[in-house]
PDB file of C-alpha atoms and ligand atoms in Angstrom:
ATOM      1  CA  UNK A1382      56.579 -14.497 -76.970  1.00  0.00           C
ATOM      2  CA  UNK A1383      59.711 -16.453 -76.379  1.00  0.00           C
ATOM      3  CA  UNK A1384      59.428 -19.207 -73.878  1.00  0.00           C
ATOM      4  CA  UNK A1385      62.864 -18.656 -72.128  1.00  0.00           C
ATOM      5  CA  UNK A1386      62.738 -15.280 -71.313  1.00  0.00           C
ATOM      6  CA  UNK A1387      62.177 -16.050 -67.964  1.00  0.00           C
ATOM      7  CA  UNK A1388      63.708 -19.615 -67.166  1.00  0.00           C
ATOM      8  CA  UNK A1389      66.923 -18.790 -69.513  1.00  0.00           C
ATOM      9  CA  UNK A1390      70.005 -19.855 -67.358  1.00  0.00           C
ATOM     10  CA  UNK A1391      72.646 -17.520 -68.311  1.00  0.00           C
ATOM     11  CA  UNK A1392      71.024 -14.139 -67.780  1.00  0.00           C
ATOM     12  CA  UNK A1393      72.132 -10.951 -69.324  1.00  0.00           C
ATOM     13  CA  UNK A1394      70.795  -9.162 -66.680  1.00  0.00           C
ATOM     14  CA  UNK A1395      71.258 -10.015 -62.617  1.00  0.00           C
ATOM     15  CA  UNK A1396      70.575  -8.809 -59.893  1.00  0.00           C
ATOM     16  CA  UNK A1397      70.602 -10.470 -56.466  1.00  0.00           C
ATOM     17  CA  UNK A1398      68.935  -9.472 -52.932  1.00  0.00           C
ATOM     18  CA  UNK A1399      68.986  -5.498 -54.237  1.00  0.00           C
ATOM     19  CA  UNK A1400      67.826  -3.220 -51.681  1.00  0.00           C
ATOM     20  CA  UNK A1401      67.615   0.301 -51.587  1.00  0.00           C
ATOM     21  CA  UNK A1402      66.838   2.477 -48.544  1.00  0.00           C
ATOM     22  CA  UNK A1403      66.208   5.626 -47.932  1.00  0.00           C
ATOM     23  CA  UNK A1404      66.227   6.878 -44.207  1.00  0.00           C
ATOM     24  CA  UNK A1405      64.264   4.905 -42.445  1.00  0.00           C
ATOM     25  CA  UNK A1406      62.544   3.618 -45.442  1.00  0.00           C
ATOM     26  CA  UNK A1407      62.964   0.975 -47.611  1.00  0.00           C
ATOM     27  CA  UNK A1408      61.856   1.587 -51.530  1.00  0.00           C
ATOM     28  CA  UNK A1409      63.799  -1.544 -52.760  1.00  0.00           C
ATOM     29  CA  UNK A1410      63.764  -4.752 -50.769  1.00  0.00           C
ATOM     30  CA  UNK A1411      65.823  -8.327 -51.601  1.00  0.00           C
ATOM     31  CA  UNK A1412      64.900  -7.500 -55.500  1.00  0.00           C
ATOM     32  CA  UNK A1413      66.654 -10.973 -57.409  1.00  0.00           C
ATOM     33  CA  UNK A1414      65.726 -10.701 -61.126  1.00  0.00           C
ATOM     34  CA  UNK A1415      67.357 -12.986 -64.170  1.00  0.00           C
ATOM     35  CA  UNK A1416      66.320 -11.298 -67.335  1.00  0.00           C
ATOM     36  CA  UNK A1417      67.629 -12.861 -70.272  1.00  0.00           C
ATOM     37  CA  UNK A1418      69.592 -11.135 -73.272  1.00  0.00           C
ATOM     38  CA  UNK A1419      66.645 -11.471 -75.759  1.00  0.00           C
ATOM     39  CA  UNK A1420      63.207  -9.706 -75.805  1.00  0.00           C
ATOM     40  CA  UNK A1421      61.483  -6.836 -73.769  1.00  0.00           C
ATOM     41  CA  UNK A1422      60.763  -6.925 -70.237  1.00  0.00           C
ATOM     42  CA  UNK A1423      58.243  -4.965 -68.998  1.00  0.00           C
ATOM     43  CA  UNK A1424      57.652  -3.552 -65.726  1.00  0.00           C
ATOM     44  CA  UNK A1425      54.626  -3.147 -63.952  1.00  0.00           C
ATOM     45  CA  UNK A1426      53.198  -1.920 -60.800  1.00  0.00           C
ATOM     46  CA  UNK A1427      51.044   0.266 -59.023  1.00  0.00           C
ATOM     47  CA  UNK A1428      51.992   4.594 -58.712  1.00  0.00           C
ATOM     48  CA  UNK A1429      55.549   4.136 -55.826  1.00  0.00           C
ATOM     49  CA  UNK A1430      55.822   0.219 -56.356  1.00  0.00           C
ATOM     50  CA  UNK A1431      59.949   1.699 -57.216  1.00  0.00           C
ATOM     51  CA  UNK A1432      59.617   1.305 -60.826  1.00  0.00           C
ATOM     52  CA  UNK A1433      61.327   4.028 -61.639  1.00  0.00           C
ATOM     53  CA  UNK A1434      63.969   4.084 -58.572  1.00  0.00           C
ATOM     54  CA  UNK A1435      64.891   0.282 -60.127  1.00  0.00           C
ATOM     55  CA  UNK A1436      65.765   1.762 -63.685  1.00  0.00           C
ATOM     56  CA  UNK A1437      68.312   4.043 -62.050  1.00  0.00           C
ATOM     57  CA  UNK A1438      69.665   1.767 -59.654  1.00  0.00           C
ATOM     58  CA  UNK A1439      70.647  -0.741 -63.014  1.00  0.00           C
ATOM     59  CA  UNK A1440      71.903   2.044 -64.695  1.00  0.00           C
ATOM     60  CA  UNK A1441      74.130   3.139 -61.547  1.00  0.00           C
ATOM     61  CA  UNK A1442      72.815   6.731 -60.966  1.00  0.00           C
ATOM     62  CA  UNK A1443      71.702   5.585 -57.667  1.00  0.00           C
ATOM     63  CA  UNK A1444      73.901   3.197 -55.541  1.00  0.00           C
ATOM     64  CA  UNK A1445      71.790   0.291 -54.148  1.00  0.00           C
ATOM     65  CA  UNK A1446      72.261   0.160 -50.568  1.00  0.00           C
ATOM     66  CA  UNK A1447      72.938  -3.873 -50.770  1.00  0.00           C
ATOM     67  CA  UNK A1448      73.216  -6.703 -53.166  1.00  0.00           C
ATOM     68  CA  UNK A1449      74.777  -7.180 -56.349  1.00  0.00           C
ATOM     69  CA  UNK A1450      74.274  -6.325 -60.060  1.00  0.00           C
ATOM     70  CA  UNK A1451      75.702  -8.233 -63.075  1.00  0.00           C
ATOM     71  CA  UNK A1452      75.602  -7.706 -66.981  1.00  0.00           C
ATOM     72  CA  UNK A1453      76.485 -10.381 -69.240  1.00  0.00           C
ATOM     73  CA  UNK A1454      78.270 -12.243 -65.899  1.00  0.00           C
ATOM     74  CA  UNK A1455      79.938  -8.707 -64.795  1.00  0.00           C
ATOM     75  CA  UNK A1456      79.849  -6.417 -61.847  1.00  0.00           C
ATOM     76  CA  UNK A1457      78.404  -3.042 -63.142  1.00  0.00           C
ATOM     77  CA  UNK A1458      80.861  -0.373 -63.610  1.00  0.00           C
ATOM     78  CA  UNK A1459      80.736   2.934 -65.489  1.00  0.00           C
ATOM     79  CA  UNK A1460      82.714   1.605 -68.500  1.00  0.00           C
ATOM     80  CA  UNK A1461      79.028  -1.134 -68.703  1.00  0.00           C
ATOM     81  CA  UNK A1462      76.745   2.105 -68.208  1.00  0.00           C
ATOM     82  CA  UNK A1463      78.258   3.856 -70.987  1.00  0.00           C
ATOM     83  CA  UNK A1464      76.631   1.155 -73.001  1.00  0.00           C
ATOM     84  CA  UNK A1465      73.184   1.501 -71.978  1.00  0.00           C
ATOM     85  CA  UNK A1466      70.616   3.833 -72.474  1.00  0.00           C
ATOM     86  CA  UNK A1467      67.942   5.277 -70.063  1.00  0.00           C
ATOM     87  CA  UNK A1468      65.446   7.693 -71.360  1.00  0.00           C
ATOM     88  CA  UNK A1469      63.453   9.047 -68.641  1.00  0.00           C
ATOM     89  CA  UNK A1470      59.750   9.395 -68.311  1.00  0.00           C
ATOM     90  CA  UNK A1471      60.632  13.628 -69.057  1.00  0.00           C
ATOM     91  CA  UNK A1472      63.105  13.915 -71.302  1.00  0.00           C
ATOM     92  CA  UNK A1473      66.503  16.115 -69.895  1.00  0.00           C
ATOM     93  CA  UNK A1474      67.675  18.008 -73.076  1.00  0.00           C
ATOM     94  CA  UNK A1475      70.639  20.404 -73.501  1.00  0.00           C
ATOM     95  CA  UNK A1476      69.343  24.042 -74.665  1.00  0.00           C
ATOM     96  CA  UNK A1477      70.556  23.510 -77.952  1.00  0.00           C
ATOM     97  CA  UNK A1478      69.527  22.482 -81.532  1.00  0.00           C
ATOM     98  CA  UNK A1479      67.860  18.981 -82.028  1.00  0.00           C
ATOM     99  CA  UNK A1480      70.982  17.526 -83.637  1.00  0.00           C
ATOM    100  CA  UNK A1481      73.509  19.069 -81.362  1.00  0.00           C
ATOM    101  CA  UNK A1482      72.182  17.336 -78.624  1.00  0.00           C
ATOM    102  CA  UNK A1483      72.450  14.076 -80.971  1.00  0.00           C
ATOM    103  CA  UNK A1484      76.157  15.179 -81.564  1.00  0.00           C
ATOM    104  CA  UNK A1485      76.729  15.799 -77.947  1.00  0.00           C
ATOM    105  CA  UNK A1486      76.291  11.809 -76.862  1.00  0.00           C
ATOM    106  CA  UNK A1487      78.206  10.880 -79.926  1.00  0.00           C
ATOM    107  CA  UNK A1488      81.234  13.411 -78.987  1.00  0.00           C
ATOM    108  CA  UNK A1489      80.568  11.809 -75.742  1.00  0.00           C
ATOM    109  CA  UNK A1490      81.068   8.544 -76.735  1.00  0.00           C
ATOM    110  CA  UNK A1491      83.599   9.236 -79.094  1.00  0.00           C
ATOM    111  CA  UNK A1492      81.972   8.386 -82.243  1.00  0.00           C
ATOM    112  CA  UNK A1493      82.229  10.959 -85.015  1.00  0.00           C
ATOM    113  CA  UNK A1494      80.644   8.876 -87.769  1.00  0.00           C
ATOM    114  CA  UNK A1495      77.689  11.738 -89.055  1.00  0.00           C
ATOM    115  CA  UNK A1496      75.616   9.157 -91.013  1.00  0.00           C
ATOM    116  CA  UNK A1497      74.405   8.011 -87.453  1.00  0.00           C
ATOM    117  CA  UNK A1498      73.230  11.118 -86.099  1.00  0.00           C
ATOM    118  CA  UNK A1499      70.752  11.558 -89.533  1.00  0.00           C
ATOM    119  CA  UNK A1500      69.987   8.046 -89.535  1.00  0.00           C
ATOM    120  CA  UNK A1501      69.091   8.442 -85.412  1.00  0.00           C
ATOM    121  CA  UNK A1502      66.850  11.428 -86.319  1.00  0.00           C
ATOM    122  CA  UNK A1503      65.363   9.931 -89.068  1.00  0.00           C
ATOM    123  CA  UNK A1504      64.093   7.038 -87.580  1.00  0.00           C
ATOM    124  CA  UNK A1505      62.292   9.266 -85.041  1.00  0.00           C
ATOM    125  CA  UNK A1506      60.806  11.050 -87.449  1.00  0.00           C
ATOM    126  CA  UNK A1507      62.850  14.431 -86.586  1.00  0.00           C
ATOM    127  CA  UNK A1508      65.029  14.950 -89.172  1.00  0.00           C
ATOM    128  CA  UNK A1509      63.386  18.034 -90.964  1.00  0.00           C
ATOM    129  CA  UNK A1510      63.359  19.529 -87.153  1.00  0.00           C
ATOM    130  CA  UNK A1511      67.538  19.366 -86.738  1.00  0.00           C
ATOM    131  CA  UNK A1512      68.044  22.978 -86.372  1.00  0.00           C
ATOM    132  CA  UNK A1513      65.062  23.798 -84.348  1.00  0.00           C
ATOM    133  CA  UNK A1514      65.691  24.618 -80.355  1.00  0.00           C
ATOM    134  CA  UNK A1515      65.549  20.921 -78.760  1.00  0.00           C
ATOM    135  CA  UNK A1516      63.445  22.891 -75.685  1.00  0.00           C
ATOM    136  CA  UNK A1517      60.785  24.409 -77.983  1.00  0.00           C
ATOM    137  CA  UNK A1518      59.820  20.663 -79.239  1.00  0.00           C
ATOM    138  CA  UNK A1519      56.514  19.862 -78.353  1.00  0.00           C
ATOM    139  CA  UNK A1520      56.248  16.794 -75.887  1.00  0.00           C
ATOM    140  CA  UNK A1521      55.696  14.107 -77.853  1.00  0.00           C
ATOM    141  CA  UNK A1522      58.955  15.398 -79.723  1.00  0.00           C
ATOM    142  CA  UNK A1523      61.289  16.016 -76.990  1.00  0.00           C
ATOM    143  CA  UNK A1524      60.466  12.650 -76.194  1.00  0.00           C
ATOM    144  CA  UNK A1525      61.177  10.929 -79.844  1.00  0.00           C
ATOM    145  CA  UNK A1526      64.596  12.668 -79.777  1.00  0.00           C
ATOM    146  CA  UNK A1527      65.608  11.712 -76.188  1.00  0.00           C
ATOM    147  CA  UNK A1528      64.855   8.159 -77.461  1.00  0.00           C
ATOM    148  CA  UNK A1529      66.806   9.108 -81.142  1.00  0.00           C
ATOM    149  CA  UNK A1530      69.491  10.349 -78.263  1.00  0.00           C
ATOM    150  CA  UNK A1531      69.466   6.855 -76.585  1.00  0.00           C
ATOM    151  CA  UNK A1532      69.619   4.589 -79.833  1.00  0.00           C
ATOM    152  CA  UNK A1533      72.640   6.610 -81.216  1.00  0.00           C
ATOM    153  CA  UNK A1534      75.205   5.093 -79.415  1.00  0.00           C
ATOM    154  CA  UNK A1535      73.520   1.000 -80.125  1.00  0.00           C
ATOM    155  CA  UNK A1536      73.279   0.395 -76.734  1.00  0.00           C
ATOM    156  CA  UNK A1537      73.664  -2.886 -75.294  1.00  0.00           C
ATOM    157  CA  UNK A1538      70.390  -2.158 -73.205  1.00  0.00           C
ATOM    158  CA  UNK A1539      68.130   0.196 -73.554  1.00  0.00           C
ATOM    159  CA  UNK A1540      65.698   0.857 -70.584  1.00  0.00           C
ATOM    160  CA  UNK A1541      62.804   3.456 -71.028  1.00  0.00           C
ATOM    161  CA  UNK A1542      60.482   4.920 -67.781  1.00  0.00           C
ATOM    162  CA  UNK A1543      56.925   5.360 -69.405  1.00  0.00           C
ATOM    163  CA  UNK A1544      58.479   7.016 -72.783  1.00  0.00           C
ATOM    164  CA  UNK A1545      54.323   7.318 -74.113  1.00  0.00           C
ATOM    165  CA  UNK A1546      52.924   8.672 -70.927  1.00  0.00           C
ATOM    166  CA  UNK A1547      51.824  11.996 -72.173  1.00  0.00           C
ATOM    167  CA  UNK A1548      52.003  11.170 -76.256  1.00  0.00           C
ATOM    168  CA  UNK A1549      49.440  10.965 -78.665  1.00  0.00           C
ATOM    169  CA  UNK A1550      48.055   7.873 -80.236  1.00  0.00           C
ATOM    170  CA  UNK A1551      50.370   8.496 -83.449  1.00  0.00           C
ATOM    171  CA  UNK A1552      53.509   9.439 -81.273  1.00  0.00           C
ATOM    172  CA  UNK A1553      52.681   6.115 -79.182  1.00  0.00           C
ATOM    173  CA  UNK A1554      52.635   3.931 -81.941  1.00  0.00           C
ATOM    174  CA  UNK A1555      56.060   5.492 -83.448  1.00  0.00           C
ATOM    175  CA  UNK A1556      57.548   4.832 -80.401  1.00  0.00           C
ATOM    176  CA  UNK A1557      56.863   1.215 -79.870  1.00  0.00           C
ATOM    177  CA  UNK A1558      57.333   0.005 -83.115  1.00  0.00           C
ATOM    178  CA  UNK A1559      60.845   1.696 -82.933  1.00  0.00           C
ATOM    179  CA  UNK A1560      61.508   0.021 -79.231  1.00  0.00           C
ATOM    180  CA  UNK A1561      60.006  -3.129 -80.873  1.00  0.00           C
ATOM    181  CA  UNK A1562      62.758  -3.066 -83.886  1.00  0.00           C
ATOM    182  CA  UNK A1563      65.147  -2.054 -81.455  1.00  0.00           C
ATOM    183  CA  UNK A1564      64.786  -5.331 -79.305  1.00  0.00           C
ATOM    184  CA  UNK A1565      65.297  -7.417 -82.173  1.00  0.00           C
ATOM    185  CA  UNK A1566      68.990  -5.935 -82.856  1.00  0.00           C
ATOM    186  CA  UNK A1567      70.472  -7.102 -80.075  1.00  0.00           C
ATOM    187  CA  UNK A1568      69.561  -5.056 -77.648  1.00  0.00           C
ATOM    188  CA  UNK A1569      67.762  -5.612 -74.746  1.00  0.00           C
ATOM    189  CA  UNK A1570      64.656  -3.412 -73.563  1.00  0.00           C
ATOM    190  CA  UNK A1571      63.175  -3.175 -70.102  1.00  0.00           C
ATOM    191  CA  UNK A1572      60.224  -0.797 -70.254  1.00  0.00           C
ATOM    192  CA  UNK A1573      58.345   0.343 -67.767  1.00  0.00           C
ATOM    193  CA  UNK A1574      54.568   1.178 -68.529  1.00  0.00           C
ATOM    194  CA  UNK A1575      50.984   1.496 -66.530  1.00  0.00           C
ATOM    195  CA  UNK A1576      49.604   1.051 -69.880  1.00  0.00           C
ATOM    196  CA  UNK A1577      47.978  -2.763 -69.798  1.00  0.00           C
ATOM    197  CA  UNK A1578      47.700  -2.957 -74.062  1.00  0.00           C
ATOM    198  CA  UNK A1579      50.862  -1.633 -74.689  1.00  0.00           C
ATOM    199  CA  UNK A1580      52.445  -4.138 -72.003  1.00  0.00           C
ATOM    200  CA  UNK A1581      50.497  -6.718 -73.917  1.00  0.00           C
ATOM    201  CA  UNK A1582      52.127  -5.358 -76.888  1.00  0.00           C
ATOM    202  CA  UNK A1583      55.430  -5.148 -76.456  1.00  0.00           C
ATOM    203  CA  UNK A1584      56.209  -7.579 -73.058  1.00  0.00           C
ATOM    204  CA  UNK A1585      58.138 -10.871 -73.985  1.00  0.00           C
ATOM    205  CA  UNK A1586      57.721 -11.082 -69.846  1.00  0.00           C
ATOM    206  CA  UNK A1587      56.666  -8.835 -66.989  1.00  0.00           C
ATOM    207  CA  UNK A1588      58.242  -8.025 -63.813  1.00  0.00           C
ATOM    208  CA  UNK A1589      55.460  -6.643 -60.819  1.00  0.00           C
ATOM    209  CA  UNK A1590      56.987  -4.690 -58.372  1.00  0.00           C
ATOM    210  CA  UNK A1591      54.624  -4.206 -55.209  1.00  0.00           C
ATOM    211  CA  UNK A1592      55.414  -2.055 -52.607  1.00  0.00           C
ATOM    212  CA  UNK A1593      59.499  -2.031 -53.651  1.00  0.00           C
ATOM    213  CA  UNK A1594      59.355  -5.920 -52.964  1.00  0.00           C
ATOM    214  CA  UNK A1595      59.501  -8.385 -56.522  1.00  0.00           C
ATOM    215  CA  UNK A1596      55.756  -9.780 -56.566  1.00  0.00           C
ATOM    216  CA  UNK A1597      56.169 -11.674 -59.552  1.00  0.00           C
ATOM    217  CA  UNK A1598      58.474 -12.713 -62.874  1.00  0.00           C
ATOM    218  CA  UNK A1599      56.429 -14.227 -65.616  1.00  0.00           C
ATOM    219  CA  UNK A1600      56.191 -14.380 -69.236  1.00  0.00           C
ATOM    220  CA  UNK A1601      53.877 -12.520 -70.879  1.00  0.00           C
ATOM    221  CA  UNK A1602      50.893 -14.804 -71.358  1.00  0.00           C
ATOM    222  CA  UNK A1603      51.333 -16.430 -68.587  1.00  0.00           C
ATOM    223  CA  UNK A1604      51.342 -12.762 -66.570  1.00  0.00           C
ATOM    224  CA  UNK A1605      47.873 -11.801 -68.369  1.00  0.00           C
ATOM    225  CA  UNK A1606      46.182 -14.889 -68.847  1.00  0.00           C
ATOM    226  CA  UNK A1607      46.522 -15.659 -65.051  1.00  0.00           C
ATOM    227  CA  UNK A1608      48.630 -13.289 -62.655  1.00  0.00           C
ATOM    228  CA  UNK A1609      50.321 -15.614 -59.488  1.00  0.00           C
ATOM    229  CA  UNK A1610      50.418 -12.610 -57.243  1.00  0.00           C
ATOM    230  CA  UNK A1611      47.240 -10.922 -55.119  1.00  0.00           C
ATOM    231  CA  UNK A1612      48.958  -7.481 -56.027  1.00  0.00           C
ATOM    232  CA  UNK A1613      49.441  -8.585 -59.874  1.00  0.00           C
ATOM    233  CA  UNK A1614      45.166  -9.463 -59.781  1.00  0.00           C
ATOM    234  CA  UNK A1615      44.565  -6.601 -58.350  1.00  0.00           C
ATOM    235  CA  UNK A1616      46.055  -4.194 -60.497  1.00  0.00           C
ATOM    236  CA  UNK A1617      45.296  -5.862 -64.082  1.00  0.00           C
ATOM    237  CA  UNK A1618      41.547  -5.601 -62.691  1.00  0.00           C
ATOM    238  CA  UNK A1619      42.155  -2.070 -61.863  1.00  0.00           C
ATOM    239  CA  UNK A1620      42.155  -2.362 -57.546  1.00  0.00           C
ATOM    240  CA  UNK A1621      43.131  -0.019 -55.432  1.00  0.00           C
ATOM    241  CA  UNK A1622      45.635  -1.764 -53.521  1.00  0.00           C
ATOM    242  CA  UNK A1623      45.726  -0.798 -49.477  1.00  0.00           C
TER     243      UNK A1623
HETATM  244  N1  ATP B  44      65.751   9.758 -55.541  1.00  0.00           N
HETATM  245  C1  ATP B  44      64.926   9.321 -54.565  1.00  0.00           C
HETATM  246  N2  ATP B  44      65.300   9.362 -53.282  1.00  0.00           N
HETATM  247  C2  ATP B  44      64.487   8.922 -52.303  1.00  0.00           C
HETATM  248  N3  ATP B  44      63.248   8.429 -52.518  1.00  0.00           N
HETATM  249  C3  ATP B  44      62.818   8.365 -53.775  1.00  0.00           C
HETATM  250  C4  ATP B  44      63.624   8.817 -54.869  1.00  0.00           C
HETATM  251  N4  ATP B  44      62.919   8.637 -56.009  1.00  0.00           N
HETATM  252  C5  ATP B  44      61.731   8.102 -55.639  1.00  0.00           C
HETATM  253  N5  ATP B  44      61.681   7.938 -54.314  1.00  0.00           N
HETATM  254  C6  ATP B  44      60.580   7.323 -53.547  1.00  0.00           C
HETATM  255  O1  ATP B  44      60.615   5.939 -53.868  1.00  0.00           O
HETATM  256  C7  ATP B  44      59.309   5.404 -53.964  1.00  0.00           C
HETATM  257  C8  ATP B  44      59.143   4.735 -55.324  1.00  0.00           C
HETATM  258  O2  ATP B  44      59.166   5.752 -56.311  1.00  0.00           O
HETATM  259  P1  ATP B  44      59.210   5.439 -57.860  1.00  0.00           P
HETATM  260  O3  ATP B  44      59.280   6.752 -58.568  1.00  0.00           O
HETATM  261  O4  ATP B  44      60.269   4.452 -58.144  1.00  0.00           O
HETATM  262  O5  ATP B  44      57.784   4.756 -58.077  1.00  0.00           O
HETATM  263  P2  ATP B  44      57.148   4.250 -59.436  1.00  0.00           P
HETATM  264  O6  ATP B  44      56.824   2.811 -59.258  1.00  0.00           O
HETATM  265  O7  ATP B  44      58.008   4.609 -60.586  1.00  0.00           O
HETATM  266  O8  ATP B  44      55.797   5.088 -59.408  1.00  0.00           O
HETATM  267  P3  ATP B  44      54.942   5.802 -60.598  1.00  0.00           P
HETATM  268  O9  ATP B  44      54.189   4.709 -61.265  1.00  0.00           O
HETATM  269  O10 ATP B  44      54.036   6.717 -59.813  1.00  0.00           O
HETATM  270  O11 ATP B  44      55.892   6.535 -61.501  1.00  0.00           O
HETATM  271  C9  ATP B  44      58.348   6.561 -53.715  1.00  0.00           C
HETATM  272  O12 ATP B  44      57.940   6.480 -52.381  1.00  0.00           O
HETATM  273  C10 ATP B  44      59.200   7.796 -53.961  1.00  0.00           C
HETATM  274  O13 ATP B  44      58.783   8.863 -53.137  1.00  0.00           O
END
């Protein structure tokens, strides 16, 4: 656990008074968040806190509907997007063989070195499976190769939406010691889990989102050890909220 993940002064990551509403209703409100270059960040929250709304609202596929995101100090744009990575919480793949999907990102980014799209399935463990239908993969596989799809390209920052949800021990454990090596290659992870050990496994610090409004920012101990915010308590200790 780094101590500056949360007080660091020149984030990576910024956002300031983000708000995002839809109709008449508001599933984003004044979100300001420094998260620093280093380290995972995990968010929490309880089932429509706007977890998952947030992740696409950094990675532009929503517009936010006021305030201002910046990556390393810049406004984001689609060039910035290109070099990040979201792997949703079920995985969108192409009806086609497990490594043309890997090729299609790399044709898409314009990188026709091969060696990465073995080494990408190989770290996930998917390597003997390259010619098999990418639909017929069981779960836990579609997910490793939508996260062997996101690591490809060395993204800048990679942000997964509760990648283990439906996996199996095993397939868990693959995939966070793979997000955990990823973090410490320069790129940063945001990772959003309801899963209290794994936060306490992988979170460097923890963002709570309650009711689309930031409840809290801490680091990691500090977040588990002793939670500032009523809605933070209450969900560690398993509360319904009302
Ligand atoms: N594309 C969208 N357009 C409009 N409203 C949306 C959209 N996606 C989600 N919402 C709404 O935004 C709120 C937050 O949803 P979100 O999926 O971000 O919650 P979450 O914190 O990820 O929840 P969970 O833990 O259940 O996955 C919910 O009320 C949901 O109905």
């Amino acid at each position: 656990m780094r101590d500056t993940v949360v007080q660091s002064s020149v984030p990576a990551l910024h956002t300031e008074g983000l708000r995002l509403e839809d109709g008449n209703h508001c599933l984003l409100d004044d979100i300001t968040l420094r998260l620093c270059e280093d380290g995972i960040t995990v968010i929490m929250g309880h089932n429509g806190a706007g977890k998952s709304v947030l992740l696409r609202v950094l990675h532009g596929l929503i517009p936010p509907s006021a305030g201002r995101i910046t990556w390393r100090g810049d406004a984001l744009t689609p060039e910035i997007t290109r070099r990040q990575s979201l792997v949703f919480q079920k995985p969108v793949l192409l009806r086609r063989s497990v490594a043309a999907n890997i090729d299609f990102i790399l044709r898409a980014r314009g990188l026709r070195d091969e060696a990465l799209r073995w080494d990408a399935l190989r770290r996930v463990g998917l390597l003997d499976m390259r010619d098999h239908p990418a639909r017929r993969l069981s779960g836990g596989e579609q997910q490793r190769l939508a996260l062997a799809r996101a690591l490809v390209t060395s993204p800048e920052l990679l942000m997964l939406d509760e990648p283990t949800a439906n996996l199996d021990p095993g397939a868990t454990q693959m995939i966070e010691r793979i997000v955990a090596e990823t973090a410490v290659q320069n790129t940063k992870v945001i990772f959003v889990t309801h899963d209290i050990g794994q936060a306490r496994r992988l979170a460097d610090d923890v963002v709570f989102l309650n009711k689309g409004r930031l409840a809290e920012h801490s680091p990691a101990a500090a977040f588990f050890d002793a939670p500032r915010s009523a809605a933070a308590q209450a969900y560690l200790s398993g509360d319904i909220l009302t």
